[in-house]
PDB file of C-alpha atoms in Angstrom:
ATOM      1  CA  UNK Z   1      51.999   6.424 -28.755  1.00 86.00           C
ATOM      2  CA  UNK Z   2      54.481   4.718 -30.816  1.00 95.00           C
ATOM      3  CA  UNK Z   3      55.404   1.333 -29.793  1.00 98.00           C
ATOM      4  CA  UNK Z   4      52.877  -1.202 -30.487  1.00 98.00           C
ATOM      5  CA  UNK Z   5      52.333  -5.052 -29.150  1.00 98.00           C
ATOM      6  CA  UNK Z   6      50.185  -7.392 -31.757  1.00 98.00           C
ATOM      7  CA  UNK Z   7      48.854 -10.391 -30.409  1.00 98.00           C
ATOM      8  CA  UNK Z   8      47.086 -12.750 -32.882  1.00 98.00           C
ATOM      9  CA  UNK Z   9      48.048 -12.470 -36.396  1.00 97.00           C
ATOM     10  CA  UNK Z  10      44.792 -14.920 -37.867  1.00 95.00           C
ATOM     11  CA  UNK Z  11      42.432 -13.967 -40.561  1.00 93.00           C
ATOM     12  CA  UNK Z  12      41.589 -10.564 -39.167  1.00 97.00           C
ATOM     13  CA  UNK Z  13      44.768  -9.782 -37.114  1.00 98.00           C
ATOM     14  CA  UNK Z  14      47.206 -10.154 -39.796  1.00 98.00           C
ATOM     15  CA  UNK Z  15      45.335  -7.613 -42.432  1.00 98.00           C
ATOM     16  CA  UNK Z  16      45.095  -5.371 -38.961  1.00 98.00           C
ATOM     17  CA  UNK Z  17      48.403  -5.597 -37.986  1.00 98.00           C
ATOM     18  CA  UNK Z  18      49.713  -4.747 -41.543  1.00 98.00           C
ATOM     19  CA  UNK Z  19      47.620  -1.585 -41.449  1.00 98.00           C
ATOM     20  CA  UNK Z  20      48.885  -0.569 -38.122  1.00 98.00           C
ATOM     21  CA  UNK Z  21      52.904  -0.747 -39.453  1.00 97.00           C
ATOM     22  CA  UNK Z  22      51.475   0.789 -42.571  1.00 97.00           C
ATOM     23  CA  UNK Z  23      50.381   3.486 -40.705  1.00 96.00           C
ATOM     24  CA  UNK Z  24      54.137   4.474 -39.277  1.00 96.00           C
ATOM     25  CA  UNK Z  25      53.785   2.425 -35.495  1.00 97.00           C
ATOM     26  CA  UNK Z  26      56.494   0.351 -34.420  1.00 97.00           C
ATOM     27  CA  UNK Z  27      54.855  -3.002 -34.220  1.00 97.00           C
ATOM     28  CA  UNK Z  28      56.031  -6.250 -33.196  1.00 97.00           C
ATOM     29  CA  UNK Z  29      53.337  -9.258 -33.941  1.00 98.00           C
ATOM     30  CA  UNK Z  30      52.962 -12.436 -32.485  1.00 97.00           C
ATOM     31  CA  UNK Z  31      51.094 -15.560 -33.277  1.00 97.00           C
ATOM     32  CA  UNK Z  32      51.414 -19.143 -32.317  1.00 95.00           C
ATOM     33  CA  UNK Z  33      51.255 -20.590 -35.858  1.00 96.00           C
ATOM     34  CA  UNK Z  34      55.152 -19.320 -37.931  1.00 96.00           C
ATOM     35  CA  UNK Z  35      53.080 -19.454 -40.587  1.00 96.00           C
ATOM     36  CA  UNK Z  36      50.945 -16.017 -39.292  1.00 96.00           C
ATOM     37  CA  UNK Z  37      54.787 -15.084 -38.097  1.00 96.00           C
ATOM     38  CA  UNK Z  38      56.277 -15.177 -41.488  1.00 96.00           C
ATOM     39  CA  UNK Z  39      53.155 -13.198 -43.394  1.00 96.00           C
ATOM     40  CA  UNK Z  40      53.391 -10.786 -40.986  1.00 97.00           C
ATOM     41  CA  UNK Z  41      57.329 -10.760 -41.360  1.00 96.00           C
ATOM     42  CA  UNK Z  42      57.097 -10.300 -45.331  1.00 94.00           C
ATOM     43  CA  UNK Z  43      55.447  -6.991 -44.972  1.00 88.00           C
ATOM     44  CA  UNK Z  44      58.021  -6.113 -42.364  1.00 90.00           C
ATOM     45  CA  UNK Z  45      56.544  -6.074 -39.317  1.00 92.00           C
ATOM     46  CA  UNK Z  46      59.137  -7.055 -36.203  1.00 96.00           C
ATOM     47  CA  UNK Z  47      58.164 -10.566 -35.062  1.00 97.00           C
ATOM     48  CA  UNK Z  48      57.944 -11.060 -31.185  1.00 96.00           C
ATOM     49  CA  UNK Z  49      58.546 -14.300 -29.585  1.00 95.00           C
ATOM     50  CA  UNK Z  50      55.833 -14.663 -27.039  1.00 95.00           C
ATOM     51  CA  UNK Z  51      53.350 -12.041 -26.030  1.00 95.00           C
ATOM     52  CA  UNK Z  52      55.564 -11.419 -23.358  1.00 94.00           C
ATOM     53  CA  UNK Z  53      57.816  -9.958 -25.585  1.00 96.00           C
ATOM     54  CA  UNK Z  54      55.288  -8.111 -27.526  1.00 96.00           C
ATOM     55  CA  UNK Z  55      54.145  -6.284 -24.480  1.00 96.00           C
ATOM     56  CA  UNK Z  56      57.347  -5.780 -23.287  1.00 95.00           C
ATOM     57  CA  UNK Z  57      58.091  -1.564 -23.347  1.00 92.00           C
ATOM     58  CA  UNK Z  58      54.886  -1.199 -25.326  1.00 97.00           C
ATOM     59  CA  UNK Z  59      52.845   2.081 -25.150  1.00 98.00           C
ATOM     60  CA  UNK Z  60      49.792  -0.258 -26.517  1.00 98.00           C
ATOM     61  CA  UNK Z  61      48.742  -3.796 -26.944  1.00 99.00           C
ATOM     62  CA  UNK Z  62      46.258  -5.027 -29.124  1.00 99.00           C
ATOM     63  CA  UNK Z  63      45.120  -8.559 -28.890  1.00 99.00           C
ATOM     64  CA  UNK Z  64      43.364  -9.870 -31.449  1.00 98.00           C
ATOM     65  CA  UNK Z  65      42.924 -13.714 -30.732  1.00 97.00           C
ATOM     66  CA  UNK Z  66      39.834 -16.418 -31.657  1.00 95.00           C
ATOM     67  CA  UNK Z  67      38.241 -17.349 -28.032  1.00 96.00           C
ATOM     68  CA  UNK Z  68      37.744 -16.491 -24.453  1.00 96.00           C
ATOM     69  CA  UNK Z  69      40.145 -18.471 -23.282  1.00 97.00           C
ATOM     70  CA  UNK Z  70      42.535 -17.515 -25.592  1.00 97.00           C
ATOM     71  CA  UNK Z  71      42.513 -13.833 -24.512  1.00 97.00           C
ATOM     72  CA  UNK Z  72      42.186 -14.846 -20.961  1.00 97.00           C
ATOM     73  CA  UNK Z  73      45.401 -16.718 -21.362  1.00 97.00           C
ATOM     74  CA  UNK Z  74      46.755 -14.193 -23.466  1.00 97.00           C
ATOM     75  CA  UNK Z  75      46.105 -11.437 -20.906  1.00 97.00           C
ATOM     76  CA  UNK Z  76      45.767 -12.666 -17.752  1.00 96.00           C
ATOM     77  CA  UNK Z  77      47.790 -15.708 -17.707  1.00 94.00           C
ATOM     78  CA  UNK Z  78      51.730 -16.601 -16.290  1.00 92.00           C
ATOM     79  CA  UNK Z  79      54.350 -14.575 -18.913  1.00 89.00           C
ATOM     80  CA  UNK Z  80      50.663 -12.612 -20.285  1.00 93.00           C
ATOM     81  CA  UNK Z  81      50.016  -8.915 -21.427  1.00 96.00           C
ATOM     82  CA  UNK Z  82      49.386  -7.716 -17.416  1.00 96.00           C
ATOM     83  CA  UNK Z  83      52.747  -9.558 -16.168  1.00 94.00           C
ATOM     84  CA  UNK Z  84      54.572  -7.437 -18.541  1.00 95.00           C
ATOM     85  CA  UNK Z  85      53.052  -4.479 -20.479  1.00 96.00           C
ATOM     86  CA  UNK Z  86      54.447  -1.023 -18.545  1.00 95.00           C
ATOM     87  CA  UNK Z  87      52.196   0.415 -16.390  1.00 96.00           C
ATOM     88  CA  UNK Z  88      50.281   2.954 -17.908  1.00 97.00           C
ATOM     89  CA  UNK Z  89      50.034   0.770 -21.231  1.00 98.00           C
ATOM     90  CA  UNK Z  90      46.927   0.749 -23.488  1.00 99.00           C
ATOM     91  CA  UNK Z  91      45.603  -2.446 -24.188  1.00 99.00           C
ATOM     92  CA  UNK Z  92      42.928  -2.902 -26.463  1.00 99.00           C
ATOM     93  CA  UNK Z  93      41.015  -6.543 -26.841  1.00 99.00           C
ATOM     94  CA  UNK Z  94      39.304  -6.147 -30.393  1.00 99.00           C
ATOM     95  CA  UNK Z  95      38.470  -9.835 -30.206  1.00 98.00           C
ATOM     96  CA  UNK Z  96      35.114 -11.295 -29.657  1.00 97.00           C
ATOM     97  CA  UNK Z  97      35.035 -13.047 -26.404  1.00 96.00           C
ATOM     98  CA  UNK Z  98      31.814 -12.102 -24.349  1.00 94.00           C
ATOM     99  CA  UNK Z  99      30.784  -9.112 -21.929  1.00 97.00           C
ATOM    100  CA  UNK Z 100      31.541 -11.488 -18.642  1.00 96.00           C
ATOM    101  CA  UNK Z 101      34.737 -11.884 -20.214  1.00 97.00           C
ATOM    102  CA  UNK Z 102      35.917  -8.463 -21.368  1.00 98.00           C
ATOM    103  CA  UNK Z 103      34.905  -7.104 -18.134  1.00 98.00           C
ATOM    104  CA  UNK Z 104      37.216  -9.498 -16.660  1.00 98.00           C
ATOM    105  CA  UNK Z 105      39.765  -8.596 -18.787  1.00 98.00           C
ATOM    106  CA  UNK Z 106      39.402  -4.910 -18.294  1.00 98.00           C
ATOM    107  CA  UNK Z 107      39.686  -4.963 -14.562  1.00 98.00           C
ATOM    108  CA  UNK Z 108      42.214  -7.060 -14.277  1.00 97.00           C
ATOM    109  CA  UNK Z 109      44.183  -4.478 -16.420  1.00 98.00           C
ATOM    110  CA  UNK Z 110      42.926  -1.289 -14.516  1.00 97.00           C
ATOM    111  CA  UNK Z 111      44.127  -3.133 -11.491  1.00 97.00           C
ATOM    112  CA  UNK Z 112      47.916  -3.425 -12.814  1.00 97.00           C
ATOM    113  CA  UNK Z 113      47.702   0.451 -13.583  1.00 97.00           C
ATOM    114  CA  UNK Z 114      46.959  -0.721 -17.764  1.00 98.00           C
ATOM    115  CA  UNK Z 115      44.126   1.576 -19.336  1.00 98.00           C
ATOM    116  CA  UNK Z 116      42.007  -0.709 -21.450  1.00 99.00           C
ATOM    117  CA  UNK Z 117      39.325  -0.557 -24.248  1.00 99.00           C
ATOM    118  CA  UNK Z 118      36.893  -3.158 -25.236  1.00 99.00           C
ATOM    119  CA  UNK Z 119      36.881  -2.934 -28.988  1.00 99.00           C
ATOM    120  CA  UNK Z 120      35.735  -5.743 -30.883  1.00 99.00           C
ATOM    121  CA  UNK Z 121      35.522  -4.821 -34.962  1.00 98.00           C
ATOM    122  CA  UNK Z 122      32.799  -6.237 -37.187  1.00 98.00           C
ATOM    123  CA  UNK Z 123      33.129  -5.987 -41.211  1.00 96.00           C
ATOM    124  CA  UNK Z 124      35.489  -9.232 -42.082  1.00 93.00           C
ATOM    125  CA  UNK Z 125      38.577  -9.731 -43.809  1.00 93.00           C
ATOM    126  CA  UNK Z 126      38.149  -7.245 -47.035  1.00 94.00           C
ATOM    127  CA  UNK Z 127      37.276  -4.166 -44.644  1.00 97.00           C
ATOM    128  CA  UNK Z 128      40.409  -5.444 -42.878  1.00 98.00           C
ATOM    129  CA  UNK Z 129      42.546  -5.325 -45.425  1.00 98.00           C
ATOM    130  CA  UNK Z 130      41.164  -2.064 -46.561  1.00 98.00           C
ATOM    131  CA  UNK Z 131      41.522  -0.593 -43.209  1.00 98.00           C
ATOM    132  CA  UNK Z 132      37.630   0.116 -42.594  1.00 99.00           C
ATOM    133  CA  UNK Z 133      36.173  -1.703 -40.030  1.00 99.00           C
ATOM    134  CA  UNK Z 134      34.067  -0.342 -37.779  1.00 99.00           C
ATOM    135  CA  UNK Z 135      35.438  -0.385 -34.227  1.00 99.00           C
ATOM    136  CA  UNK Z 136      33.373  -0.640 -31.233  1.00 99.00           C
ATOM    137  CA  UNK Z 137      34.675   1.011 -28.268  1.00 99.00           C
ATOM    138  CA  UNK Z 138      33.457   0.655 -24.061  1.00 99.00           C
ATOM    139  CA  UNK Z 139      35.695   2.434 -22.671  1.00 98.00           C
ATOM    140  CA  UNK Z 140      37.001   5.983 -20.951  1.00 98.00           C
ATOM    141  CA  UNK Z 141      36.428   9.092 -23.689  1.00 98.00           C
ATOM    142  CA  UNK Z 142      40.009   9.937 -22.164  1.00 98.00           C
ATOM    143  CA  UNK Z 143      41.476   5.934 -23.388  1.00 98.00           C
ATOM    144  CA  UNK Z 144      39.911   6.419 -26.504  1.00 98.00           C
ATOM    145  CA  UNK Z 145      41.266   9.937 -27.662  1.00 98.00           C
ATOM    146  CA  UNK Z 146      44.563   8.493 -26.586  1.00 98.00           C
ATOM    147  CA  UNK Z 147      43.965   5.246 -28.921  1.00 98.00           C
ATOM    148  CA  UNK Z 148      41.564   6.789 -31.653  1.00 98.00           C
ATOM    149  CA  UNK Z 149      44.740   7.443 -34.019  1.00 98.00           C
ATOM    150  CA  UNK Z 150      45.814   3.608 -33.401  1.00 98.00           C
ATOM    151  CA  UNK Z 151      41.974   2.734 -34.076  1.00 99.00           C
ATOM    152  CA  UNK Z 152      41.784   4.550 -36.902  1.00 98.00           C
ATOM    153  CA  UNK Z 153      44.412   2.708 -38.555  1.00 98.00           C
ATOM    154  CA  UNK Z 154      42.576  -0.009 -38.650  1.00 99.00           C
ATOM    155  CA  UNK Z 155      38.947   1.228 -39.195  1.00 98.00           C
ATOM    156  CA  UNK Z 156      36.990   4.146 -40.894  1.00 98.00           C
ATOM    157  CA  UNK Z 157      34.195   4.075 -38.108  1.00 98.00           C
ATOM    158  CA  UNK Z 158      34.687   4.371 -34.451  1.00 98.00           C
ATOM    159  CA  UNK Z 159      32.179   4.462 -32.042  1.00 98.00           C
ATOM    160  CA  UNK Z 160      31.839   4.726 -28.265  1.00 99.00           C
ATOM    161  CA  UNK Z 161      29.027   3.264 -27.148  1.00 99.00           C
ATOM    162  CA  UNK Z 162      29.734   3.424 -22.830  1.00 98.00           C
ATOM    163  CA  UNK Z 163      32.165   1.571 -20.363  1.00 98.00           C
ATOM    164  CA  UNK Z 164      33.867  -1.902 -20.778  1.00 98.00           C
ATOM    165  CA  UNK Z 165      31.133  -4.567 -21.650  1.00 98.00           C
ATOM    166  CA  UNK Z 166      29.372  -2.270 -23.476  1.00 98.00           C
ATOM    167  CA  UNK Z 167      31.427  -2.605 -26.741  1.00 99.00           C
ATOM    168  CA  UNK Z 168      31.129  -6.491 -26.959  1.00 98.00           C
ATOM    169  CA  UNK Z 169      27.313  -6.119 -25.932  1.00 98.00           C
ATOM    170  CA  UNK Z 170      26.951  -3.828 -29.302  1.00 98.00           C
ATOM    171  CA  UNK Z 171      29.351  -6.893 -31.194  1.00 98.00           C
ATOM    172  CA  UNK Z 172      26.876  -9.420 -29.926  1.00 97.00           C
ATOM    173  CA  UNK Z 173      23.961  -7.592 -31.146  1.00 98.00           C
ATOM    174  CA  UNK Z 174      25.117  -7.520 -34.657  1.00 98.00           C
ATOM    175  CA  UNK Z 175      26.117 -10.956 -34.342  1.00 98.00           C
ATOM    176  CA  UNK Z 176      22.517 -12.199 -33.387  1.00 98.00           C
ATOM    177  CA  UNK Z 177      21.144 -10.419 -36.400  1.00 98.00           C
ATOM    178  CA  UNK Z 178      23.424 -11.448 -39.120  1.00 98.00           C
ATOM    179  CA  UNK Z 179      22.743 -14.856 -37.526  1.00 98.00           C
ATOM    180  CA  UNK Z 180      19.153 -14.690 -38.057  1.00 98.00           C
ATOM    181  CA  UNK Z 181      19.072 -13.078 -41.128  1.00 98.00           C
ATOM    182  CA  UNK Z 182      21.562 -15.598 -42.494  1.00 98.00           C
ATOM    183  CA  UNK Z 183      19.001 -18.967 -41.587  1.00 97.00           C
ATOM    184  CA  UNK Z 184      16.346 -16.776 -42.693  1.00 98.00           C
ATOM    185  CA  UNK Z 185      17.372 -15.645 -45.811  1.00 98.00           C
ATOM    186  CA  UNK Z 186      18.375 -19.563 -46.279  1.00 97.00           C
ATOM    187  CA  UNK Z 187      14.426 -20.671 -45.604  1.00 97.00           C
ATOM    188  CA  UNK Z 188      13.335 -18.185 -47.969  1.00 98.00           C
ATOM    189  CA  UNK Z 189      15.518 -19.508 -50.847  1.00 97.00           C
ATOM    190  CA  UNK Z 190      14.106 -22.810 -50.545  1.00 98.00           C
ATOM    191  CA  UNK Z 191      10.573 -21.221 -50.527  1.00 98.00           C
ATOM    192  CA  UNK Z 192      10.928 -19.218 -53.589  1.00 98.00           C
ATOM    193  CA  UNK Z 193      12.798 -21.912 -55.705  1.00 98.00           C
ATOM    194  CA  UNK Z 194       9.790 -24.273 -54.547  1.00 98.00           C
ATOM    195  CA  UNK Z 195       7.579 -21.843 -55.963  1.00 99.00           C
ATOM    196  CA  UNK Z 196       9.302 -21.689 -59.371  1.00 98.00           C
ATOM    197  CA  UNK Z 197      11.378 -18.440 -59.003  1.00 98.00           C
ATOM    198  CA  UNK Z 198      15.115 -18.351 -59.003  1.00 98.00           C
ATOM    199  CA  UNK Z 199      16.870 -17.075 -55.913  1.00 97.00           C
ATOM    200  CA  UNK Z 200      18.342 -14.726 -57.861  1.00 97.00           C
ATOM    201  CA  UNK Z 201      15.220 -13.219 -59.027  1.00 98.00           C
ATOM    202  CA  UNK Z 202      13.483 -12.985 -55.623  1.00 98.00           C
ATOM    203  CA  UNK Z 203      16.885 -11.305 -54.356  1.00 98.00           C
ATOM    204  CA  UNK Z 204      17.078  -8.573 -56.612  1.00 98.00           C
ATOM    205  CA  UNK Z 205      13.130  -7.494 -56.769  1.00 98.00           C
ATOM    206  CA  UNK Z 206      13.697  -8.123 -52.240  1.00 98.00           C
ATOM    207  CA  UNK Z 207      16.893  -5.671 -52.673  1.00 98.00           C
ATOM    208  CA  UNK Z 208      15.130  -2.672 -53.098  1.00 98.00           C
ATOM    209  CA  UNK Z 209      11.939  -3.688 -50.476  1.00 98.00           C
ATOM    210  CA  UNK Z 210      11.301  -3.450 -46.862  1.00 98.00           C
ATOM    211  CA  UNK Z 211      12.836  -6.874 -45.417  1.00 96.00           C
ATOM    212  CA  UNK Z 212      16.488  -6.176 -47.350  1.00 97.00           C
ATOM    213  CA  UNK Z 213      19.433  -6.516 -45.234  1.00 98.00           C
ATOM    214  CA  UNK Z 214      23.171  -7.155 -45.546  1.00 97.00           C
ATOM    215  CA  UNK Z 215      22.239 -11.403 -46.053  1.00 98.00           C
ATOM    216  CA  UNK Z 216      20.013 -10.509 -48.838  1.00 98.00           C
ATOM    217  CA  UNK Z 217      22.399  -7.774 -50.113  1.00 97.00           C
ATOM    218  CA  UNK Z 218      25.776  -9.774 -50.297  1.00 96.00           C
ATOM    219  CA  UNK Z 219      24.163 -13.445 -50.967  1.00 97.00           C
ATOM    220  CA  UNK Z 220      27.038 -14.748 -52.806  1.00 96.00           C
ATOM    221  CA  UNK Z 221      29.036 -13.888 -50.319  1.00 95.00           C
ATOM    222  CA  UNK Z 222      26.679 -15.172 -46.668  1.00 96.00           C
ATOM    223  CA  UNK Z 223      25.561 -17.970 -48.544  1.00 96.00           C
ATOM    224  CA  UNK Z 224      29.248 -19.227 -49.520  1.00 96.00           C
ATOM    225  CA  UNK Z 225      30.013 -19.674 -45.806  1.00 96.00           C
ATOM    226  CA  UNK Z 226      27.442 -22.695 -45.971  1.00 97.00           C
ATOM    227  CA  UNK Z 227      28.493 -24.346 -49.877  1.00 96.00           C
ATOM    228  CA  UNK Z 228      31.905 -23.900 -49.604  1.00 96.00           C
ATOM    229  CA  UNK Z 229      31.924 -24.069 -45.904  1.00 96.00           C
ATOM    230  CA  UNK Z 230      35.370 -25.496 -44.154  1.00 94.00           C
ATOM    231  CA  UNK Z 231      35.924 -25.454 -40.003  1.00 95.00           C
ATOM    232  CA  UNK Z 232      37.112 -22.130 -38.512  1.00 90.00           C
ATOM    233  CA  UNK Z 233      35.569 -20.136 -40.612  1.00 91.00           C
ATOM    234  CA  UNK Z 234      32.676 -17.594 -40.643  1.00 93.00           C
ATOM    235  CA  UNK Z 235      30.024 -19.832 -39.823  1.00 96.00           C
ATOM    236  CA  UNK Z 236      31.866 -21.588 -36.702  1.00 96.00           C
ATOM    237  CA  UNK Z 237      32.851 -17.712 -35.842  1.00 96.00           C
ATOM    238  CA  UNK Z 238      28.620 -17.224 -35.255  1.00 97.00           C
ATOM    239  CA  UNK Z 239      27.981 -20.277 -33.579  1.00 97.00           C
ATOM    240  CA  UNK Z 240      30.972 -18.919 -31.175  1.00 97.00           C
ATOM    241  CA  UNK Z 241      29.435 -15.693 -30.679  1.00 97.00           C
ATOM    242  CA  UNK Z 242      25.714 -16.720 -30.291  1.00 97.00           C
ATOM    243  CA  UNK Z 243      26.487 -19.205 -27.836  1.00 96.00           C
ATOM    244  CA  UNK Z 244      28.270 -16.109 -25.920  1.00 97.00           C
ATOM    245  CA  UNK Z 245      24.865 -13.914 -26.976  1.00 97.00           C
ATOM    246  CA  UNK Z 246      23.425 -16.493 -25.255  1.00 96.00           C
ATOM    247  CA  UNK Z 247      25.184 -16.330 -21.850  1.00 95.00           C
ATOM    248  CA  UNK Z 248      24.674 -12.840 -22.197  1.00 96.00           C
ATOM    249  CA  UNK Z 249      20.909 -12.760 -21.962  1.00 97.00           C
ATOM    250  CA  UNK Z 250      20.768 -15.587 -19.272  1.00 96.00           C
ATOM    251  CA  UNK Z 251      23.163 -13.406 -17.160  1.00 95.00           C
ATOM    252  CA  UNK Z 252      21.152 -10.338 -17.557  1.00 96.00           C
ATOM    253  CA  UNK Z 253      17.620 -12.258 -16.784  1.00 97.00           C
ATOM    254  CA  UNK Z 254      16.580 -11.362 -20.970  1.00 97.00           C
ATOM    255  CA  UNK Z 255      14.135 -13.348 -22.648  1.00 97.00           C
ATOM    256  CA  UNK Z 256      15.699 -14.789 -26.301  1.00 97.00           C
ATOM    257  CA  UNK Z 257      13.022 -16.632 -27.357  1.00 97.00           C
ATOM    258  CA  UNK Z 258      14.525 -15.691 -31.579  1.00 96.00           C
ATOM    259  CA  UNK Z 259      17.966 -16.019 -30.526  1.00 96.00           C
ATOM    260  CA  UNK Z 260      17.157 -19.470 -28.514  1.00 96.00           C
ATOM    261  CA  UNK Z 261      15.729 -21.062 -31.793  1.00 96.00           C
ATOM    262  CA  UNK Z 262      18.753 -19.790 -34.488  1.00 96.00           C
ATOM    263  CA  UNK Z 263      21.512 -20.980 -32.195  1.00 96.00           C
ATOM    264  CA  UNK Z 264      20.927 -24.341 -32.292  1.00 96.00           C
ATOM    265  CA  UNK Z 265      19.575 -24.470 -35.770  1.00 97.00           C
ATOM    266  CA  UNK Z 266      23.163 -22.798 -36.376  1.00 97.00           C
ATOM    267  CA  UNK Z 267      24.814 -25.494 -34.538  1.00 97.00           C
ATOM    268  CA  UNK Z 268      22.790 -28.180 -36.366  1.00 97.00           C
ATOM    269  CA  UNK Z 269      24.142 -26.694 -39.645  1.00 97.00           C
ATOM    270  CA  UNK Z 270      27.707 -26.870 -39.070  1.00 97.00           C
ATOM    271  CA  UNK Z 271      27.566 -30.512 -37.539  1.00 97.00           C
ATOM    272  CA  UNK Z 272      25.665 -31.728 -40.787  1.00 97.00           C
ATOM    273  CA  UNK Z 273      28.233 -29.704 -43.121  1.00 96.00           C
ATOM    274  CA  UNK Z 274      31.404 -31.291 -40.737  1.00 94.00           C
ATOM    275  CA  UNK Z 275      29.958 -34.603 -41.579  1.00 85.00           C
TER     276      UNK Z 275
END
């Protein structure tokens, strides 16, 4: 596996796509934006056209775009991924884009004669430049020993958690807790200063207790998503992915009572910080 089609060259695609033509494949990127074109071009990375072209004689395709209906364009629309990628191909959708969707996605490839792994990545745009995100895999064992050494060029921890869906499900989860620790972790700040103790103070005695997690750990970091917040970034990125968390639990008949409340108060957030 040599030849390798890149589609989406954003925030986490570009520092991915690097890594991959770092890592001795023969990649050819593509993006919308010539911006994400030219970065990609700097490092020396072959720039496709379309993702036609990118799929074009490709032993694997990655796409790595924002939405649902960007991948289902990407992938399943007129000049997409299936029209073109050799049969046989590997593609791999690391995006986020909801189980309904990825299983779409996945058996519309199996049905060209494309092998396919659902593989979103969680760990953000450091552990993408540093090549170790951790990848989560629904797929064959057999598709991912084939991709594993493409995976691994992009993240120090793969794991296979079952069959297409099952990835994304596993992304979702992770995205419903960071989502409720995040508006958590915000109430208790405004509890603690009320009080008369710093943030600061509460978060390093809470650090090393019982209710820690990755909010409380990297505060500077969660809680500059909100004060220096601008649109299409991490926060709008969770209100995508509950709202698909959300679909998820209706379709499968699973009571969110937690999940029900954060979304919207989520929601609310962004609206107020968009003005």
């Amino acid at each position: 596996m040599k030849r390798i089609g890149f589609v989406g060259l954003g925030e986490m695609g570009l520092p991915m796509a690097r890594n991959v033509h770092a890592r001795g494949f023969e990649v050819r990127g593509y993006d919308t934006r010539a911006e994400a074109q030219r970065a990609f071009r700097e490092t020396g990375g072959r720039v496709a056209a379309s993702a036609e072209e990118a799929a074009q004689e490709a032993d694997a395709v990655i796409v790595m775009v924002r939405t649902p209906a960007q991948a289902e364009e990407v992938v399943l629309g007129d000049g997409g991924v299936l029209e073109h990628a050799p049969r046989g191909t590997l593609l791999a959708v690391m995006s986020t884009i909801g189980v309904a969707c990825m299983r779409r996605l996945g058996a519309g490839a199996r049905a060209r004669g494309l092998r396919f792994l659902d593989a979103p990545v969680s760990g953000g745009r450091a552990r993408a430049e540093a090549a170790t995100l951790t990848v989560i895999v629904g797929g064959t064992a057999k598709d991912l020993a084939d991709g594993r050494p493409l995976l691994e060029a992009m993240g120090s921890h793969l794991a296979h958690v079952g069959d297409v869906g099952a990835g994304t499900a596993v992304k979702m989860a992770n995205q419903v807790l960071l989502t409720v620790s995040l508006m958590a972790a915000r109430e208790v700040a405004a509890i603690v200063e009320a009080a008369g103790v710093s943030v600061e103070t509460a978060w390093d005695v809470l650090r090393t207790c019982t209710g820690t997690n990755w909010v409380v750990e990297n505060w500077p970091t969660a809680s500059g998503w909100i004060e220096r917040y601008t649109p299409g970034t991490s926060l709008d990125i969770l209100v995508k992915d509950t709202g698909l968390a959300l679909d998820l639990a209706r379709e499968e008949g699973v009571p969110a009572p937690m999940l029900g409340l954060t979304s919207p108060m989520l929601v609310g957030l962004v609206r107020r910080l968009n003005g």
